[in-house]
Short mmCIF file of C-alpha atoms in Angstrom, two decimals:
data_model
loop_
_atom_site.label_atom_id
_atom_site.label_comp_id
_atom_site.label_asym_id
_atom_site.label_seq_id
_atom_site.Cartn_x
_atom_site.Cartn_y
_atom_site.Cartn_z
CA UNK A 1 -9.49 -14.26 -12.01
CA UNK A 2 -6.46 -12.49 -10.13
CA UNK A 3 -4.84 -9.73 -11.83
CA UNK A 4 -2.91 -7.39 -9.31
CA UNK A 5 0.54 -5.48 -10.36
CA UNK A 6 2.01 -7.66 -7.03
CA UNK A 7 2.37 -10.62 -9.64
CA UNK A 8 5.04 -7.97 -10.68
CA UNK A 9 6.86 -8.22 -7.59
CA UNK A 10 9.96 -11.01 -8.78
CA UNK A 11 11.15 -8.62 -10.89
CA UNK A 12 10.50 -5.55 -8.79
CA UNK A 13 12.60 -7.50 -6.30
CA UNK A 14 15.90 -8.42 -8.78
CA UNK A 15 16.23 -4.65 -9.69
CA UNK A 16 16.48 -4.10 -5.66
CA UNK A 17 19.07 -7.17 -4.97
CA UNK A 18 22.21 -4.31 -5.14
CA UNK A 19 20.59 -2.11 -2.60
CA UNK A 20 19.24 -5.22 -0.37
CA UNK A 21 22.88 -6.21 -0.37
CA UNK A 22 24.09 -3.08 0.35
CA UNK A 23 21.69 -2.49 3.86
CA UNK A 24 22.77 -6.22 4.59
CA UNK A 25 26.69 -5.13 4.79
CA UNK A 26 25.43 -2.10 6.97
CA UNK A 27 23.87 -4.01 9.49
CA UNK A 28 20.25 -2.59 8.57
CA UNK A 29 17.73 -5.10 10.35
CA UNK A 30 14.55 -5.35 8.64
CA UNK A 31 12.37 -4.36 11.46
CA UNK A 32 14.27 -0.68 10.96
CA UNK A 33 13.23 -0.50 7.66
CA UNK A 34 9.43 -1.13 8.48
CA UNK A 35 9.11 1.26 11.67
CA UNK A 36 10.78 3.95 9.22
CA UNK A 37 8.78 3.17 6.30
CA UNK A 38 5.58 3.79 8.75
CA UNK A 39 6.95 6.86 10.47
CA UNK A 40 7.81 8.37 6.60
CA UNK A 41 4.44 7.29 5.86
CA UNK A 42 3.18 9.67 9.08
CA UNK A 43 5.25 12.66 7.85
CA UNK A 44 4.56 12.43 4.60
CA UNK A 45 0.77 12.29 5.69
CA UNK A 46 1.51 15.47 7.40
CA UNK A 47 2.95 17.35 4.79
CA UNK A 48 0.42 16.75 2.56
CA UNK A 49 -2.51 17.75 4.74
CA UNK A 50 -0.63 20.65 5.62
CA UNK A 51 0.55 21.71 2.04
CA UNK A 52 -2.92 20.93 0.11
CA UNK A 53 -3.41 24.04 -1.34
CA UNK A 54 0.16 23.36 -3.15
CA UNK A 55 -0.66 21.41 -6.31
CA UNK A 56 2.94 20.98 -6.95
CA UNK A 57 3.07 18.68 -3.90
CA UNK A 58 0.47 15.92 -5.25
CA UNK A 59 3.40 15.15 -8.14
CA UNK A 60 5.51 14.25 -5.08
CA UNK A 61 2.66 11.10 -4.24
CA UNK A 62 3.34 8.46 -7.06
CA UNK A 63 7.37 8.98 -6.08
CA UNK A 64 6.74 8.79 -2.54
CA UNK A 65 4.29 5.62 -2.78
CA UNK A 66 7.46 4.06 -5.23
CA UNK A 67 9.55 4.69 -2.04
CA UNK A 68 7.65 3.06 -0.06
CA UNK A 69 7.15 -0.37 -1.96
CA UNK A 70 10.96 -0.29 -2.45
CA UNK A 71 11.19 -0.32 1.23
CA UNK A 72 8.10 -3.03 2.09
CA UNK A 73 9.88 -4.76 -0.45
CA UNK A 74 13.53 -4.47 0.92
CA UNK A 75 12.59 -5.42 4.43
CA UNK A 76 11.04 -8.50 3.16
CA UNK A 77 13.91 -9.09 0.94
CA UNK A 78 16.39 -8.50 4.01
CA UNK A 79 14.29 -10.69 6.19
CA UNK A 80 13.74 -13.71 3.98
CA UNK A 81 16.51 -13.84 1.91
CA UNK A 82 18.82 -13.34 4.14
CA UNK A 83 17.87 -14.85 7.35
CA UNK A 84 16.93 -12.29 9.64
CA UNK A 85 13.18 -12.95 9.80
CA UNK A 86 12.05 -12.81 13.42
CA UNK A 87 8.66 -13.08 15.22
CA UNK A 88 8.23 -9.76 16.24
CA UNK A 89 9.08 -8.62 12.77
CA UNK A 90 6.09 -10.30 11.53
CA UNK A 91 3.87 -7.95 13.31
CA UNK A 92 5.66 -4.78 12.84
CA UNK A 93 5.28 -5.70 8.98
CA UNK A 94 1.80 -6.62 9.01
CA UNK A 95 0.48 -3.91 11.19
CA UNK A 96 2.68 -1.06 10.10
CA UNK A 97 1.13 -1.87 6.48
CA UNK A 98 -2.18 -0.91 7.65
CA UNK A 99 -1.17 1.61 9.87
CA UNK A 100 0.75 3.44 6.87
CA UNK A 101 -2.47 2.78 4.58
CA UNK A 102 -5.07 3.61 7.00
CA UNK A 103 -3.34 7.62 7.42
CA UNK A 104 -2.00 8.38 4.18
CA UNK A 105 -4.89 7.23 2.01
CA UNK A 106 -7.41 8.92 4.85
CA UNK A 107 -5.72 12.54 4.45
CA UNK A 108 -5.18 12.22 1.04
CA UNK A 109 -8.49 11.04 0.20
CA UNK A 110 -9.92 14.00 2.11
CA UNK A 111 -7.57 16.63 0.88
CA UNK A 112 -8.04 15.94 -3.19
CA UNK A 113 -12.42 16.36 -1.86
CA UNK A 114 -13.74 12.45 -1.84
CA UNK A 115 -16.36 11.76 0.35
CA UNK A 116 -15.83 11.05 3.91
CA UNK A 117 -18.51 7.98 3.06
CA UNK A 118 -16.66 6.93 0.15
CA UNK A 119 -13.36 7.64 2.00
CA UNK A 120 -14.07 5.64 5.11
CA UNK A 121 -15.56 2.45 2.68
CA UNK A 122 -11.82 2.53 0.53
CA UNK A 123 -9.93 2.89 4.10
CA UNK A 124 -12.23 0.11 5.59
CA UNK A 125 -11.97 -2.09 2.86
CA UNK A 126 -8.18 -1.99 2.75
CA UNK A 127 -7.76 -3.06 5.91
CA UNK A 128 -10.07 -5.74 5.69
CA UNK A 129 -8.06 -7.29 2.77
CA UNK A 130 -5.29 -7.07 4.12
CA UNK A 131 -7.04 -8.94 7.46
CA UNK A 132 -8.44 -11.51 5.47
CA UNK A 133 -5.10 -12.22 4.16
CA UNK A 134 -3.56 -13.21 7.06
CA UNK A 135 -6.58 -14.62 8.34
CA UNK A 136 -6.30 -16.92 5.19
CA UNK A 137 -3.03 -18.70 6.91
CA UNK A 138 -5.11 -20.68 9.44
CA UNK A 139 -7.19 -21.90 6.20
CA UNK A 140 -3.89 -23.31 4.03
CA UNK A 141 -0.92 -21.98 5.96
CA UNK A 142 -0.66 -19.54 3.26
CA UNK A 143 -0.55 -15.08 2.98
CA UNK A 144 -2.88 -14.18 0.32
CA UNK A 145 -2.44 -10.98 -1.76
CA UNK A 146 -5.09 -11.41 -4.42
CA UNK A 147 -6.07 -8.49 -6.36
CA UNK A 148 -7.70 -6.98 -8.24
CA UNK A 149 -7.33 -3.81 -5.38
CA UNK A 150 -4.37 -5.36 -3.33
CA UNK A 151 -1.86 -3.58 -1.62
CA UNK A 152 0.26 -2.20 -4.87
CA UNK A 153 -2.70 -1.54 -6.88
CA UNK A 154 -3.95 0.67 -4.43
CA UNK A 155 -0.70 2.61 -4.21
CA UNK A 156 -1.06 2.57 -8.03
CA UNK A 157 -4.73 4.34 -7.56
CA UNK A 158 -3.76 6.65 -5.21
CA UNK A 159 -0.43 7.64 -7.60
CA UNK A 160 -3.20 7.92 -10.60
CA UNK A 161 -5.12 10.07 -8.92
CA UNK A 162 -2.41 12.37 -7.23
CA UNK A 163 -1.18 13.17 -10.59
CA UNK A 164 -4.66 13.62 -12.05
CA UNK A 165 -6.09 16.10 -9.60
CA UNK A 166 -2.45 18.13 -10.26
CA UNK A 167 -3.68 18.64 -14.14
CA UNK A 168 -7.43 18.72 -14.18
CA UNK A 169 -9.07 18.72 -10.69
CA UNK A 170 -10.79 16.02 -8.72
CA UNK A 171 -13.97 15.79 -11.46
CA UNK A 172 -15.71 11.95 -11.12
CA UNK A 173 -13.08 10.83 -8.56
CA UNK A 174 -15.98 9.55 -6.38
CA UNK A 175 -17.06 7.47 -9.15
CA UNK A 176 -13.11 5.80 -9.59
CA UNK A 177 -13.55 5.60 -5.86
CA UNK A 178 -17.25 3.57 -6.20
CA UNK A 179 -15.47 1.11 -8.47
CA UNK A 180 -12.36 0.85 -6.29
CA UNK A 181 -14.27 -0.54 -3.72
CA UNK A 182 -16.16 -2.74 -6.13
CA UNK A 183 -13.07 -3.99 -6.61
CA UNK A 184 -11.66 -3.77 -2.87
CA UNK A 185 -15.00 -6.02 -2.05
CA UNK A 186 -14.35 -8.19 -4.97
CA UNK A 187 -10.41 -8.77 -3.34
CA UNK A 188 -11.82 -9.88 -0.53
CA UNK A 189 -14.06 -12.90 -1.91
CA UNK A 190 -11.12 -13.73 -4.00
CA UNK A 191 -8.59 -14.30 -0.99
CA UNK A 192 -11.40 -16.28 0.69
CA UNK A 193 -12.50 -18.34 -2.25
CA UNK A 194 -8.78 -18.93 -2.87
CA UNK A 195 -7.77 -20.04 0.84
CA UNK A 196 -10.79 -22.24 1.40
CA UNK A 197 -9.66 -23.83 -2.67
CA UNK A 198 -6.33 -24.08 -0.88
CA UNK A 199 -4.54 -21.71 -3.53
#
């Protein structure tokens, strides 16, 4: 069974046709939108390590993580749609996703008090998914972003749990982090079992 919000992500995509449009007419390539996407993702990382002891800035997470699939999605958008898709881009989209996962989930997962155990497994995981993915392309020639933890539904976590720690503290987020990667390990088998089915 696959449920993961990226089966969302037709519809997520018509709302940003004006503004893909818009960056097209500007000459905005879509491997500037991915190195800026990862260097936001390094500020941002930043800030929030270095402003953790303001609560008000954890209500600034979900909007930030909404920023950044609007720009993973417009420099896929920009690239495919539009013809600008290009080797090199490839890589800079694949990598920069983990790069941008691997030190914003890290610092905020440390600053709201998970384990560094529990914070190393999510981090871990996540990449690994996202390896397996594009490891599944030498199986059927196809990406895989099977959920039920992909890539959006962890940005969806991490949003949850930014604004919960802002109203009532960080109480049993190791246990929502247990079953996240339950679920990150279950993602995994299911981007296997579907390449090898040929899905």
């Amino acid at each position: 069974m696959d449920i993961s919000i990226y089966k969302l992500k037709t519809k997520f995509q018509n709302l940003l046709m004006p503004i893909c449009e818009k960056l097209v007419k500007l000459k905005v390539s879509p491997n500037q939108i991915t190195i800026t996407t990862v260097l936001l993702n390094i500020v941002f990382a930043g800030l929030i390590y270095k402003f953790s002891d303001y609560k008000l800035i954890y209500l600034t997470v979900p909007v930030f993580l909404f920023l950044r699939m609007a720009l993973n999605a417009l420099d896929g958008m920009i690239a495919n749609k539009f013809n600008q898709k290009t080797k090199m881009g490839v890589f800079y989209n694949e990598a920069g996703d983990v790069v941008s996962d691997t030190i914003f989930f890290y610092v905020f997962l440390r600053v709201i008090g998970i384990s560094e155990i529990h914070n190393l497994l999510f981090v871990f995981l996540s990449i690994l998914s996202e390896y397996v993915g594009v490891t599944a392309m030498m199986v059927d020639n196809k990406r895989h972003y099977e959920g039920p933890m992909g890539k959006s539904d962890r940005a969806f976590l991490i949003s949850l749990l930014a604004i919960i720690y802002y109203f009532i503290g960080n109480q049993y987020f190791d246990y929502i982090l247990i079953l996240a990667i339950v679920l990150l390990i279950f993602t995994i088998f299911n981007r296997v079992c579907s390449s090898v089915k040929g899905g």
